[in-house]
CSV table of C-alpha atoms in Angstrom, one decimal:
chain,number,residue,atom,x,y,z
M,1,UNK,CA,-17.3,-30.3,16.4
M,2,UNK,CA,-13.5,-30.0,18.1
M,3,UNK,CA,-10.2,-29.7,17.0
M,4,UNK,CA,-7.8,-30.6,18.1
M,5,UNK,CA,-4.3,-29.6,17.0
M,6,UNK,CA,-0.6,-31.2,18.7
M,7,UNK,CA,2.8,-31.0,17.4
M,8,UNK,CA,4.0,-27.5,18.5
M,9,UNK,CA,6.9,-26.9,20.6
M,10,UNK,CA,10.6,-25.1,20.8
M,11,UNK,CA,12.8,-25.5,18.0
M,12,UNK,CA,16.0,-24.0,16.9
M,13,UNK,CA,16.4,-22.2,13.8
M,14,UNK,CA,16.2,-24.4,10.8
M,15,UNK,CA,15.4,-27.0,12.9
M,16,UNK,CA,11.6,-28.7,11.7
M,17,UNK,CA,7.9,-29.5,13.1
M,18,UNK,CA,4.6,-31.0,11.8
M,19,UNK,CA,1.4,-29.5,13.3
M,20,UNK,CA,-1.6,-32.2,13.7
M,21,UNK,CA,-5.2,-31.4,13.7
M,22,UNK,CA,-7.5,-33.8,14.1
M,23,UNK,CA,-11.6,-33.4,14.0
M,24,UNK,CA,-13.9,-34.9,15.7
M,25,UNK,CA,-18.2,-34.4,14.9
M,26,UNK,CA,-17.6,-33.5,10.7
M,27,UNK,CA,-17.2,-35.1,7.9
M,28,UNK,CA,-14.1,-34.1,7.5
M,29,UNK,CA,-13.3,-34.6,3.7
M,30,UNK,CA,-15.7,-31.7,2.6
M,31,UNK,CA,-14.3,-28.8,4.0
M,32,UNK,CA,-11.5,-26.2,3.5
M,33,UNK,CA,-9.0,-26.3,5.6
M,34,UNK,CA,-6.5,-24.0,6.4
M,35,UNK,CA,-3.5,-23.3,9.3
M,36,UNK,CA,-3.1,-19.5,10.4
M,37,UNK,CA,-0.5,-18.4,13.0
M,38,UNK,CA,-0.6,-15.1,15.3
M,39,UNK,CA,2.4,-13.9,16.5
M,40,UNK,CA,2.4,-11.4,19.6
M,41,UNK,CA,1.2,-8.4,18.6
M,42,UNK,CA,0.0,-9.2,15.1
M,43,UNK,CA,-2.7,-9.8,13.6
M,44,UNK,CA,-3.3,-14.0,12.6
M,45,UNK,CA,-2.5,-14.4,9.2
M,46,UNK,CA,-2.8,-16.8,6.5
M,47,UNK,CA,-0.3,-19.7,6.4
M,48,UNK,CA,-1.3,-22.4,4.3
M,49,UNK,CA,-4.5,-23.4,2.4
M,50,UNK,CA,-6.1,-26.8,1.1
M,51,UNK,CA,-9.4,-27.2,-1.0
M,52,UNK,CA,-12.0,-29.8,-0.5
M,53,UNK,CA,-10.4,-30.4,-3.9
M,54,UNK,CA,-7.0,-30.3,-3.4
M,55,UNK,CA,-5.9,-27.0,-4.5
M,56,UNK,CA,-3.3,-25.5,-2.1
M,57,UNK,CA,-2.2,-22.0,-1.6
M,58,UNK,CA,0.6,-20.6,0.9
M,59,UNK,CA,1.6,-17.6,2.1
M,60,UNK,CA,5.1,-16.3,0.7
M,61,UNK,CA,6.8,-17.1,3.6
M,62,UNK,CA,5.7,-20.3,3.9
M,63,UNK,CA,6.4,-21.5,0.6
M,64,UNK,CA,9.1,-23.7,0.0
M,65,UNK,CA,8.9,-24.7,3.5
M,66,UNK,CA,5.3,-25.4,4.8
M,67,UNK,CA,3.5,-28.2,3.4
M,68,UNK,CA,-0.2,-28.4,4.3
M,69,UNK,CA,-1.9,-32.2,4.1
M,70,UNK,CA,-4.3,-34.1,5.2
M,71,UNK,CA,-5.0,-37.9,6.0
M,72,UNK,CA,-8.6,-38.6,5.6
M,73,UNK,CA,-8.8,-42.1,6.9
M,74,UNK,CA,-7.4,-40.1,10.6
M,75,UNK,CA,-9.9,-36.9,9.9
M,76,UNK,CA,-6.1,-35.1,10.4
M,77,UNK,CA,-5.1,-32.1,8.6
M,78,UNK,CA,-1.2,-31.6,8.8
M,79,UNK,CA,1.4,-28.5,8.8
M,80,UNK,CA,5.0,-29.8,7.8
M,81,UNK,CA,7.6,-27.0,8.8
M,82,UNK,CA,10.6,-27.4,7.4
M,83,UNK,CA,13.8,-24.5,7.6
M,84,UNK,CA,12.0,-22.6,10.7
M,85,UNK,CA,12.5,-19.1,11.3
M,86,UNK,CA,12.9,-17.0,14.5
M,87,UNK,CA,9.5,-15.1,12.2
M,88,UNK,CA,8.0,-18.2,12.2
M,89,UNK,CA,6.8,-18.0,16.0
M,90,UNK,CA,3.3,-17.9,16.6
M,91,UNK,CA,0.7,-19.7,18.0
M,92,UNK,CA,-0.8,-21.8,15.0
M,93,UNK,CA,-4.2,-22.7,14.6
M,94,UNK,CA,-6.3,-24.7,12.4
M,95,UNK,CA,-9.3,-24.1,10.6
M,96,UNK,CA,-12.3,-25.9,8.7
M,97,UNK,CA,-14.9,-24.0,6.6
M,98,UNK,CA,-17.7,-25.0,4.9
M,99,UNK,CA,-21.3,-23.0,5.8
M,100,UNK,CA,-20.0,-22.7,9.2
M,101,UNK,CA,-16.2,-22.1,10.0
M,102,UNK,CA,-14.3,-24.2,13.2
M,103,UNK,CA,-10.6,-23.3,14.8
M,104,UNK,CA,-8.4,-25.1,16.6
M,105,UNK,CA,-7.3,-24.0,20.8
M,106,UNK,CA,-3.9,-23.0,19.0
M,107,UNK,CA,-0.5,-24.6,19.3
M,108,UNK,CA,2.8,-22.4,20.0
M,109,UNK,CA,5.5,-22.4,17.9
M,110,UNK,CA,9.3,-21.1,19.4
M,111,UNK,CA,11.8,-21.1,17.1
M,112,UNK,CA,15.1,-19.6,18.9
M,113,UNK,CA,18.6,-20.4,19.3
């Protein structure tokens, strides 16, 4: 199984970024996926959440914002960032669950002026 995530980068403030992550070796369609972000010095936390059923869930400071999505035919699960914050810089990884969980390297994040 790998995943692989793209799409991170430097951006200013309100400025905007989609985070790919495409799988490779699952049937991708069947898990829950989920993007979590680490900032330096925190603890990784929770961004956004997707169901094998559809149901999604954000963190508070993602919502409004964040969108979380996926496109099946592409085995790619997507992180649409809209309104970035200087507090939205992490490195941001992906992750599939099912009976076993999977993460993605990380990709950073840099919102500054």
């Amino acid at each position: 199984v790998q995943l692989v995530e793209s799409g991170g980068g430097s951006v200013q403030p309100g400025g905007s970024l989609r985070l790919s992550c495409t799988a490779s070796g699952v049937i991708f369609n069947i898990y829950d996926m989920a993007w979590y972000r680490q900032a330096p010095g925190k603890q990784r936390e929770l961004v956004a959440s997707l169901t094998s059923s559809g149901l999604t869930n954000y963190a508070d400071s993602a919502k409004g914002r964040f969108t979380i999505s996926t496109d099946n035919d592409k085995n790619t699960l997507y992180l649409q960032m809209n309104n970035l914050k200087a507090e939205d810089t992490a490195v941001y990884y992906c992750n599939l669950q099912r009976t076993f969980t999977y993460w993605g390297q990380g990709t950073q994040v840099i919102v500054s002026s």
